[in-house]
Coordinates of C-alpha atoms and ligand atoms in Angstrom, one line a residue:
M765 CA -12.6 -19.3 -10.6
T766 CA -13.3 -15.9 -9.0
D767 CA -10.3 -14.4 -7.2
I768 CA -12.1 -12.9 -4.2
A769 CA -15.7 -13.3 -3.0
I770 CA -17.2 -11.1 -0.3
R771 CA -20.4 -12.6 1.0
N772 CA -23.3 -11.5 3.3
A773 CA -22.5 -7.8 3.4
L774 CA -24.9 -5.0 3.0
I775 CA -23.9 -3.3 -0.2
L776 CA -23.8 0.5 -0.3
D777 CA -23.0 1.0 -3.9
G778 CA -22.0 4.6 -3.8
S779 CA -25.1 5.9 -5.5
G780 CA -26.6 7.1 -2.3
G781 CA -29.4 4.6 -2.5
E782 CA -30.4 2.2 0.3
G783 CA -28.2 -0.8 0.9
F784 CA -29.0 -4.2 -0.5
E785 CA -27.8 -7.7 0.1
A786 CA -25.6 -9.4 -2.5
D787 CA -22.4 -11.2 -2.9
I788 CA -19.6 -9.5 -4.8
G789 CA -17.1 -11.4 -7.0
I790 CA -13.8 -9.9 -8.0
S791 CA -11.4 -11.1 -10.7
D792 CA -8.5 -9.5 -12.5
G793 CA -8.7 -6.4 -10.5
M794 CA -12.3 -5.7 -11.4
I795 CA -15.8 -6.2 -10.0
E796 CA -17.0 -9.2 -12.0
T797 CA -20.2 -10.2 -10.3
I798 CA -22.9 -8.6 -8.1
G799 CA -25.4 -11.2 -6.9
V800 CA -24.6 -14.9 -6.8
V801 CA -20.9 -15.7 -6.8
G802 CA -19.6 -19.3 -7.3
A803 CA -16.4 -20.8 -5.9
S804 CA -13.5 -18.4 -5.2
Q805 CA -9.9 -18.5 -4.1
T806 CA -10.4 -16.1 -1.2
E807 CA -13.6 -15.9 0.8
I808 CA -14.5 -13.0 2.9
N809 CA -17.5 -13.1 5.2
G810 CA -19.1 -9.7 5.4
A811 CA -22.0 -10.6 7.7
G812 CA -23.1 -7.6 9.8
M813 CA -20.9 -5.3 7.8
C814 CA -21.3 -2.8 5.0
L815 CA -19.4 -3.0 1.7
A816 CA -18.8 0.3 -0.1
P817 CA -16.6 1.5 -2.9
G818 CA -13.1 2.5 -1.6
L819 CA -13.3 6.0 -0.2
I820 CA -11.8 9.0 -2.0
D821 CA -9.8 11.8 -0.3
T822 CA -10.3 14.8 -2.5
H823 CA -7.7 16.9 -0.7
A824 CA -4.4 15.3 -0.1
H825 CA -0.8 16.4 0.1
D826 CA 0.5 12.9 -0.4
D827 CA 2.7 13.6 -3.5
G828 CA 5.9 13.0 -1.5
A829 CA 4.4 10.4 0.8
F830 CA 3.9 8.0 -2.1
L831 CA 7.7 7.8 -2.3
R832 CA 8.5 8.2 1.4
H833 CA 5.7 6.0 2.8
P834 CA 4.3 3.9 -0.1
D835 CA 2.4 1.8 2.4
M836 CA 0.2 4.8 2.9
T837 CA -1.1 3.3 6.1
F838 CA -2.7 6.5 7.4
K839 CA -5.1 6.5 4.4
L840 CA -5.5 2.8 3.6
S841 CA -6.4 2.0 7.2
Q842 CA -9.4 4.4 7.0
G843 CA -10.7 2.7 3.9
V844 CA -9.3 5.3 1.5
T845 CA -8.3 3.7 -1.8
T846 CA -7.7 6.9 -3.8
V847 CA -6.4 10.4 -3.0
V848 CA -6.2 13.6 -5.0
S849 CA -2.7 15.1 -4.5
G850 CA -1.1 18.3 -5.6
N851 CA -3.5 20.6 -3.7
C852 CA -3.2 24.1 -2.4
G853 CA -0.9 25.0 -5.3
F854 CA 1.9 22.6 -4.3
S855 CA 2.7 19.6 -6.4
A856 CA 5.5 17.1 -7.0
V857 CA 5.6 18.1 -10.6
P858 CA 7.0 19.9 -12.5
F859 CA 10.2 19.1 -10.8
D860 CA 13.4 20.9 -11.6
P861 CA 16.5 19.2 -10.0
S862 CA 18.3 22.5 -10.0
A863 CA 15.6 24.3 -8.0
D864 CA 15.1 24.2 -4.2
P865 CA 12.5 21.4 -3.8
R866 CA 11.3 22.9 -0.5
T867 CA 10.3 26.1 -2.1
A868 CA 8.9 24.7 -5.2
S869 CA 6.8 22.0 -3.7
G870 CA 6.0 23.6 -0.4
G871 CA 8.0 21.0 1.5
I872 CA 6.2 18.1 -0.2
L873 CA 9.4 16.8 -1.7
S874 CA 11.9 18.1 0.8
G875 CA 14.6 15.5 1.5
L876 CA 13.6 13.4 -1.5
K877 CA 15.6 13.0 -4.7
G878 CA 13.1 13.2 -7.5
G879 CA 14.7 11.6 -10.5
F880 CA 11.7 12.8 -12.5
T881 CA 10.7 16.1 -14.0
D882 CA 7.2 15.6 -15.3
L883 CA 4.0 13.8 -14.3
S884 CA 4.7 10.6 -16.3
G885 CA 8.1 10.4 -14.7
Y886 CA 6.6 10.9 -11.2
F887 CA 4.0 8.2 -11.9
D888 CA 6.8 5.8 -12.9
A889 CA 8.8 6.6 -9.8
V890 CA 5.8 6.0 -7.5
L891 CA 4.8 2.8 -9.2
E892 CA 8.3 1.6 -8.7
A893 CA 7.8 2.1 -5.0
K894 CA 4.6 -0.2 -5.1
P895 CA 2.1 2.2 -3.6
A896 CA -0.8 0.8 -1.5
I897 CA -3.4 3.1 -2.9
N898 CA -4.3 5.1 -6.1
N899 CA -3.3 8.7 -6.7
M900 CA -4.8 11.4 -8.9
M901 CA -2.8 14.6 -9.4
L902 CA -3.3 18.3 -9.7
V903 CA -0.6 20.6 -11.0
G904 CA 0.1 23.4 -8.5
H905 CA 0.4 27.1 -9.2
N906 CA 2.9 27.7 -6.4
T907 CA 5.2 25.1 -7.9
V908 CA 5.1 26.3 -11.4
R909 CA 5.4 29.9 -10.4
S910 CA 8.4 29.3 -8.2
L911 CA 10.1 27.5 -11.1
A912 CA 9.3 30.2 -13.6
V913 CA 9.4 33.4 -11.5
S914 CA 11.0 32.2 -8.2
D915 CA 9.6 33.7 -5.0
Q916 CA 9.2 37.2 -6.3
K917 CA 6.4 39.7 -5.7
R918 CA 5.7 40.9 -9.2
T919 CA 3.7 40.1 -12.4
P920 CA 5.3 37.4 -14.6
S921 CA 6.9 38.5 -17.9
V922 CA 5.4 37.2 -21.1
S923 CA 8.1 34.5 -21.3
E924 CA 7.6 33.5 -17.7
M925 CA 3.9 33.2 -18.3
Q926 CA 4.6 31.0 -21.3
K927 CA 6.8 28.8 -19.2
M928 CA 4.1 28.4 -16.6
Q929 CA 1.5 27.6 -19.3
G930 CA 3.9 25.0 -20.7
Y931 CA 4.2 23.3 -17.3
V932 CA 0.4 23.2 -16.8
E933 CA -0.4 22.0 -20.3
R934 CA 2.2 19.2 -20.1
A935 CA 0.8 18.0 -16.7
L936 CA -2.8 18.1 -18.1
E937 CA -1.7 16.1 -21.2
Q938 CA -0.1 13.5 -19.0
G939 CA -3.2 13.0 -16.9
A940 CA -3.5 15.6 -14.2
C941 CA -7.1 16.3 -13.2
G942 CA -6.6 20.0 -13.0
F943 CA -4.8 23.1 -11.8
S944 CA -4.6 24.0 -8.1
T945 CA -3.8 27.3 -6.3
G946 CA -2.9 28.2 -2.8
L947 CA -3.3 32.0 -2.9
I948 CA -2.4 32.6 0.7
Y949 CA 1.0 30.9 0.2
H950 CA 4.3 31.9 -1.4
P951 CA 4.6 32.7 -4.2
G952 CA 1.0 32.3 -5.3
R953 CA -0.1 35.3 -3.1
Y954 CA 1.9 37.6 -5.5
S955 CA -0.3 36.7 -8.4
Q956 CA -3.1 38.9 -9.8
T957 CA -6.5 37.3 -10.6
E958 CA -5.7 37.7 -14.3
E959 CA -2.7 35.4 -14.1
I960 CA -4.8 32.7 -12.5
I961 CA -7.6 33.1 -15.1
Q962 CA -5.0 32.5 -17.9
L963 CA -3.6 29.4 -16.3
A964 CA -6.9 28.0 -15.1
S965 CA -8.3 28.4 -18.6
L966 CA -5.9 25.7 -19.7
A967 CA -7.6 23.3 -17.3
G968 CA -10.9 24.6 -18.6
S969 CA -10.0 23.8 -22.2
A970 CA -9.0 20.3 -21.2
G971 CA -12.4 19.9 -19.4
A972 CA -10.5 19.5 -16.2
L973 CA -10.7 21.3 -12.8
Y974 CA -9.5 24.5 -11.1
T975 CA -9.1 23.8 -7.4
T976 CA -8.3 26.5 -5.0
H977 CA -7.2 27.3 -1.5
M978 CA -8.6 30.7 -1.7
R979 CA -6.8 34.0 -1.1
N980 CA -8.5 34.5 2.2
E981 CA -10.6 32.2 4.5
G982 CA -11.1 34.7 7.3
D983 CA -11.9 38.5 7.3
R984 CA -12.2 38.5 3.5
L985 CA -13.7 35.1 2.9
L986 CA -16.6 36.4 0.9
E987 CA -14.4 38.5 -1.3
A988 CA -12.2 35.5 -1.9
V989 CA -15.2 33.4 -2.9
E990 CA -16.0 36.2 -5.5
E991 CA -12.6 35.9 -6.9
A992 CA -12.8 32.1 -7.1
L993 CA -16.1 32.4 -8.9
Q994 CA -14.8 35.1 -11.2
I995 CA -11.8 32.9 -12.2
G996 CA -14.1 29.9 -12.8
D997 CA -16.5 32.0 -14.9
E998 CA -13.8 33.8 -17.0
A999 CA -11.6 30.7 -17.4
Q1000 CA -14.7 28.6 -18.2
V1001 CA -13.5 25.9 -15.8
H1002 CA -15.2 23.8 -13.1
T1003 CA -14.1 25.4 -9.8
H1004 CA -13.6 23.4 -6.7
I1005 CA -13.2 25.3 -3.4
S1006 CA -10.9 23.4 -1.0
H1007 CA -11.5 23.0 2.7
H1008 CA -14.3 25.5 2.9
K1009 CA -14.2 27.3 6.2
A1010 CA -14.4 30.6 8.1
A1011 CA -11.2 31.1 10.0
G1012 CA -10.9 33.2 13.1
A1013 CA -13.6 33.7 15.8
A1014 CA -14.6 37.1 14.3
N1015 CA -15.6 35.3 11.1
W1016 CA -17.4 32.2 12.5
G1017 CA -20.8 31.8 10.8
K1018 CA -19.7 33.4 7.5
V1019 CA -19.8 29.9 5.9
T1020 CA -23.6 30.3 5.7
S1021 CA -23.3 33.4 3.4
S1022 CA -20.5 31.8 1.5
L1023 CA -22.5 28.7 0.8
A1024 CA -25.5 30.8 -0.2
R1025 CA -23.3 32.7 -2.7
I1026 CA -22.0 29.4 -4.2
D1027 CA -25.6 28.1 -4.4
R1028 CA -26.5 31.2 -6.4
A1029 CA -23.6 30.6 -8.8
I1030 CA -24.6 27.0 -9.3
A1031 CA -28.2 28.0 -9.9
A1032 CA -27.0 30.4 -12.5
G1033 CA -25.2 27.5 -14.3
Q1034 CA -21.7 27.7 -13.0
A1035 CA -19.8 24.4 -12.1
V1036 CA -18.7 24.7 -8.5
S1037 CA -17.9 22.0 -6.0
M1038 CA -16.3 21.9 -2.5
D1039 CA -14.8 19.8 0.2
V1040 CA -14.3 20.2 3.9
Y1041 CA -12.3 18.5 6.6
P1042 CA -14.2 17.5 9.8
Y1043 CA -12.1 19.3 12.4
T1044 CA -11.9 22.7 14.1
A1045 CA -8.1 23.1 13.5
G1046 CA -6.2 23.8 10.3
S1047 CA -2.6 22.8 9.7
G1048 CA 0.3 23.9 7.5
R1049 CA 3.8 25.3 7.3
M1050 CA 3.8 27.8 10.2
I1051 CA 6.0 30.4 8.5
E1052 CA 3.3 30.9 5.8
Y1053 CA 0.9 32.2 8.5
F1054 CA 3.1 34.9 10.1
N1055 CA 4.6 38.2 9.1
L1056 CA 7.9 38.0 10.9
D1057 CA 8.0 41.8 11.3
R1058 CA 4.7 41.8 13.2
I1059 CA 3.9 38.4 14.8
N1060 CA 0.1 38.0 15.2
R1061 CA -0.4 37.3 18.9
D1062 CA -4.0 36.1 18.6
L1063 CA -3.0 33.5 16.1
A1064 CA 0.0 32.4 18.2
E1065 CA -2.3 31.8 21.1
V1066 CA -4.3 29.1 19.3
I1067 CA -1.3 27.3 17.8
R1068 CA 0.0 23.9 18.6
I1069 CA 3.3 22.5 17.2
A1070 CA 2.9 19.5 15.0
S1071 CA 6.5 19.0 13.8
C1072 CA 9.5 21.2 14.5
P1073 CA 13.0 20.1 13.4
A1074 CA 14.6 22.9 15.5
F1075 CA 12.8 22.1 18.7
R1076 CA 11.6 18.5 18.8
A1077 CA 10.5 19.0 22.5
Y1078 CA 7.8 21.4 21.4
E1079 CA 6.0 18.9 19.2
G1080 CA 2.5 18.2 20.4
R1081 CA 2.4 21.3 22.6
M1082 CA 0.5 24.6 22.5
L1083 CA 2.7 27.7 22.0
K1084 CA 1.0 29.4 25.0
D1085 CA 1.9 26.5 27.3
I1086 CA 5.5 26.6 26.2
A1087 CA 5.6 30.4 26.6
A1088 CA 4.1 30.2 30.1
E1089 CA 6.5 27.5 31.2
Q1090 CA 9.5 29.5 29.9
Q1091 CA 8.0 32.8 31.3
R1092 CA 8.4 34.6 28.1
D1093 CA 6.3 36.5 25.5
I1094 CA 4.5 34.2 23.0
T1095 CA 5.4 36.4 20.0
E1096 CA 9.1 36.2 20.9
L1097 CA 8.8 32.4 21.2
T1098 CA 7.1 32.3 17.8
L1099 CA 9.8 34.3 16.2
E1100 CA 12.5 32.2 17.7
I1101 CA 10.9 29.0 16.3
L1102 CA 10.5 30.4 12.8
T1103 CA 13.9 31.9 12.6
A1104 CA 15.8 28.9 14.0
P1105 CA 17.7 26.7 11.5
R1106 CA 15.1 24.8 9.5
G1107 CA 12.5 26.8 11.3
E1108 CA 10.7 27.2 8.0
N1109 CA 10.0 23.5 8.1
T1110 CA 7.9 23.8 11.2
I1111 CA 4.3 22.5 10.8
C1112 CA 1.7 23.9 13.1
I1113 CA -1.9 23.1 14.0
Q1114 CA -4.1 26.2 14.4
F1115 CA -7.5 26.1 16.2
I1116 CA -9.3 28.6 14.2
I1117 CA -12.7 27.0 13.1
D1118 CA -16.1 26.7 14.8
E1119 CA -17.6 23.3 15.1
A1120 CA -21.0 24.7 14.1
D1121 CA -19.5 25.8 10.8
V1122 CA -18.1 22.3 10.3
E1123 CA -21.6 20.9 10.7
T1124 CA -23.1 23.6 8.4
N1125 CA -20.6 22.6 5.7
L1126 CA -21.4 18.9 6.1
R1127 CA -25.1 19.6 5.7
W1128 CA -24.5 21.2 2.3
P1129 CA -25.9 18.5 0.0
E1130 CA -22.9 18.1 -2.3
M1131 CA -20.1 18.6 0.2
M1132 CA -17.2 16.2 -0.4
I1133 CA -14.6 15.2 2.2
G1134 CA -10.9 16.1 1.9
S1135 CA -8.5 15.3 4.8
D1136 CA -5.9 18.0 4.0
G1137 CA -3.6 15.7 6.1
I1138 CA 0.1 16.6 6.0
P1139 CA 2.0 13.3 6.1
D1140 CA 5.0 14.4 8.2
L1141 CA 5.1 11.4 10.5
R1142 CA 8.1 12.5 12.6
G1143 CA 6.1 14.7 14.9
Q1144 CA 2.5 14.9 16.1
P1145 CA 0.6 15.5 12.9
H1146 CA -3.0 16.8 12.8
P1147 CA -5.3 13.8 13.6
R1148 CA -7.1 14.4 10.3
L1149 CA -4.3 12.5 8.6
Y1150 CA -5.4 9.2 10.2
G1151 CA -9.0 10.0 11.3
T1152 CA -11.0 12.0 8.8
F1153 CA -13.0 9.4 7.0
A1154 CA -13.7 7.2 10.1
K1155 CA -14.7 10.4 11.9
I1156 CA -17.3 11.2 9.2
L1157 CA -18.8 7.7 9.5
G1158 CA -18.6 7.3 13.2
H1159 CA -19.2 10.8 14.6
Y1160 CA -21.1 12.7 12.0
V1161 CA -23.2 9.9 10.6
R1162 CA -23.8 7.5 13.5
Q1163 CA -23.6 9.9 16.5
R1164 CA -24.7 13.2 15.1
A1165 CA -27.0 11.9 12.3
L1166 CA -26.1 14.9 10.1
L1167 CA -26.3 12.7 7.0
S1168 CA -27.4 9.2 6.3
L1169 CA -24.8 6.4 5.9
P1170 CA -25.6 5.8 2.1
E1171 CA -25.4 9.6 1.5
A1172 CA -22.1 9.9 3.4
I1173 CA -20.7 7.0 1.3
R1174 CA -21.9 8.8 -1.9
R1175 CA -20.1 12.0 -0.9
M1176 CA -16.9 10.0 -0.4
T1177 CA -17.1 7.8 -3.5
S1178 CA -19.2 8.4 -6.6
L1179 CA -19.4 12.1 -6.2
P1180 CA -15.6 12.7 -6.0
A1181 CA -15.0 10.0 -8.6
A1182 CA -17.3 11.8 -11.1
T1183 CA -16.0 15.3 -10.2
F1184 CA -12.3 14.4 -10.4
G1185 CA -12.6 12.2 -13.5
M1186 CA -11.7 8.8 -12.0
H1187 CA -12.5 6.3 -14.7
Q1188 CA -14.7 3.4 -13.7
R1189 CA -14.3 4.0 -9.9
G1190 CA -16.4 5.2 -7.1
M1191 CA -19.3 2.8 -7.5
I1192 CA -19.9 -0.9 -7.0
R1193 CA -20.8 -1.8 -10.6
T1194 CA -19.7 -4.8 -12.7
G1195 CA -16.8 -3.8 -14.8
F1196 CA -15.6 -1.2 -12.4
H1197 CA -12.2 -1.4 -10.6
A1198 CA -12.4 -3.4 -7.4
D1199 CA -11.6 -0.7 -4.9
L1200 CA -13.7 -1.6 -1.9
V1201 CA -14.0 -1.2 1.9
L1202 CA -15.8 -3.5 4.2
F1203 CA -16.6 -1.9 7.6
N1204 CA -18.7 -2.3 10.6
P1205 CA -21.2 0.6 10.7
T1206 CA -21.9 0.2 14.4
T1207 CA -18.3 0.4 15.5
I1208 CA -16.5 2.5 12.9
A1209 CA -14.7 5.4 14.6
D1210 CA -11.6 7.5 14.4
T1211 CA -9.2 7.1 17.3
A1212 CA -6.6 9.7 16.3
T1213 CA -6.5 12.7 18.7
Y1214 CA -4.3 15.7 18.9
D1215 CA -2.4 14.0 21.7
A1216 CA -2.2 10.6 20.0
P1217 CA -2.6 11.4 16.3
Q1218 CA -1.0 8.3 14.7
T1219 CA -3.6 5.7 15.6
L1220 CA -5.7 3.6 13.3
A1221 CA -9.4 3.8 12.8
E1222 CA -11.6 1.2 14.4
G1223 CA -14.2 -0.8 12.5
I1224 CA -12.4 -1.2 9.2
D1225 CA -12.4 -4.9 8.3
T1226 CA -11.0 -5.2 4.8
V1227 CA -9.8 -2.8 2.1
I1228 CA -9.3 -4.0 -1.4
V1229 CA -7.3 -1.9 -3.9
N1230 CA -7.6 -2.8 -7.6
G1231 CA -8.8 -6.3 -6.7
Q1232 CA -5.9 -7.1 -4.3
L1233 CA -6.4 -7.6 -0.6
A1234 CA -4.6 -4.6 0.8
F1235 CA -5.7 -4.4 4.4
H1236 CA -7.5 -7.1 6.4
N1237 CA -8.2 -7.7 10.1
G1238 CA -5.9 -4.9 11.1
H1239 CA -3.0 -6.2 9.0
H1240 CA -1.4 -4.3 6.1
H1241 CA -0.9 -6.9 3.3
M1242 CA 1.7 -4.8 1.4
A1243 CA -0.1 -5.6 -1.8
G1244 CA 1.3 -2.5 -3.5
S1245 CA -1.6 -2.5 -6.0
G1246 CA -2.2 1.2 -6.2
Q1247 CA -2.4 2.8 -9.6
M1248 CA -1.6 6.3 -10.9
L1249 CA -4.8 7.7 -12.3
R1250 CA -5.1 9.8 -15.4
Y1251 CA -8.1 12.2 -15.6
R1252 CA -11.1 10.4 -17.3
E1253 CA -8.7 7.8 -18.7
T1254 CA -7.2 4.5 -17.9
A1255 CA -4.5 4.6 -15.4
H1256 CA -0.9 5.5 -16.2
G1257 CA 0.9 2.5 -17.7
K1258 CA -2.3 0.8 -18.8
P1259 CA -3.5 0.8 -22.5
R1260 CA -5.5 3.9 -23.4
S1261 CA -9.2 3.2 -23.2
Ligands
LIG1231 CU1 -4.3 21.6 1.5
LIG1232 ZN1 -5.0 24.5 1.7

């Protein structure tokens, strides 16, 4: 007998083609039947709804969240069944128990005792916690550089370079889908292009990816795109540009030139892909965006505090409002926050992007969706953590009609699955893993706002992860059926294919 049957839904199989009617039968974690399904243990009526492959978040910082919040409600409740973690150069592995985890992982592991050192060990630790969804990992440059060179502004020595190469190779061998950089962050910003080419070429030889938060996304966006393309070309590696944007009002509109340059590279035969988050604000560790000797007033003006251990009362408020209330200079307030005890753990939200650019990005035919959500749940996180995927389907597909529903599903399923090497996922096909989302296309919507960011999407009926009922009728089933994925391979802990 079949484990689960989903009947009467319109199937959007992830290919981008029009939907069709069929019943889906699931057994032993896999899609067994598409068409006519006999008796089953669990029956789900999908009438009036769409069934799609589970959505894939190509840009996550969930490395630590898998241990801290294994229920992963903020992703599962949007229909996300797989994330790519280890982005922007920060990854949970390699982990060195003697190093400061905050520096090495960019805060991803702060407060957590690892108990692991490499990717296999991390996967074991996460599986032990019974994660709700699947995870694919990148190995991050900032992490390996801080372990090999520490936070120093210089070129690595030969032996330090070998140490970094060893870390990257080991992670790739154990199933990482690539090497990530965050070249605006510490210590990655101290690296020359040549260092990145050498490390990215290891991903190239493995047939894996180079993903990058580029060196500049504002005044020097186009120069940074040139560097990313040069790295991809010289390292012979598929280059994935993360959260493509033009930051700062003076740069709005530059995404058009940037996309045109990338189109030219692709036309010339280079492998380049991209993702975007559907919001006009970014978010990250506030201290990374400021020079403490010369606080940037314009930036401070557009910042809202997400989480701030030193001043919890500031969470959810704009710096300019706090400064006005306290009748003081905004740069002085910024400096006080950043230099307070644990001030470096402050997460901010910065309103630096133009909505027109978000739409330009979404119109690019192969644009994928990455939330870039930062799962620090103690404060008022950026709403993208809970809202990204429902916002694409509700706002950009249904209300703005920027892309069709089957096409949006393709961009969030088969396209990322193929790009990031997720074995037998991202499509509704017999013999594929049963990662599925059943949703109502007429009601799906994000509800998370900057004022109330931790609210669940509407219109998600059922989410199935590896054949287990994970989320149904607004209830989290704590199935704990997520797997740790290895690039183009069976999942960690499963027999090699
Ligand atoms: Cu990121
Ligand atoms: Zn980033």
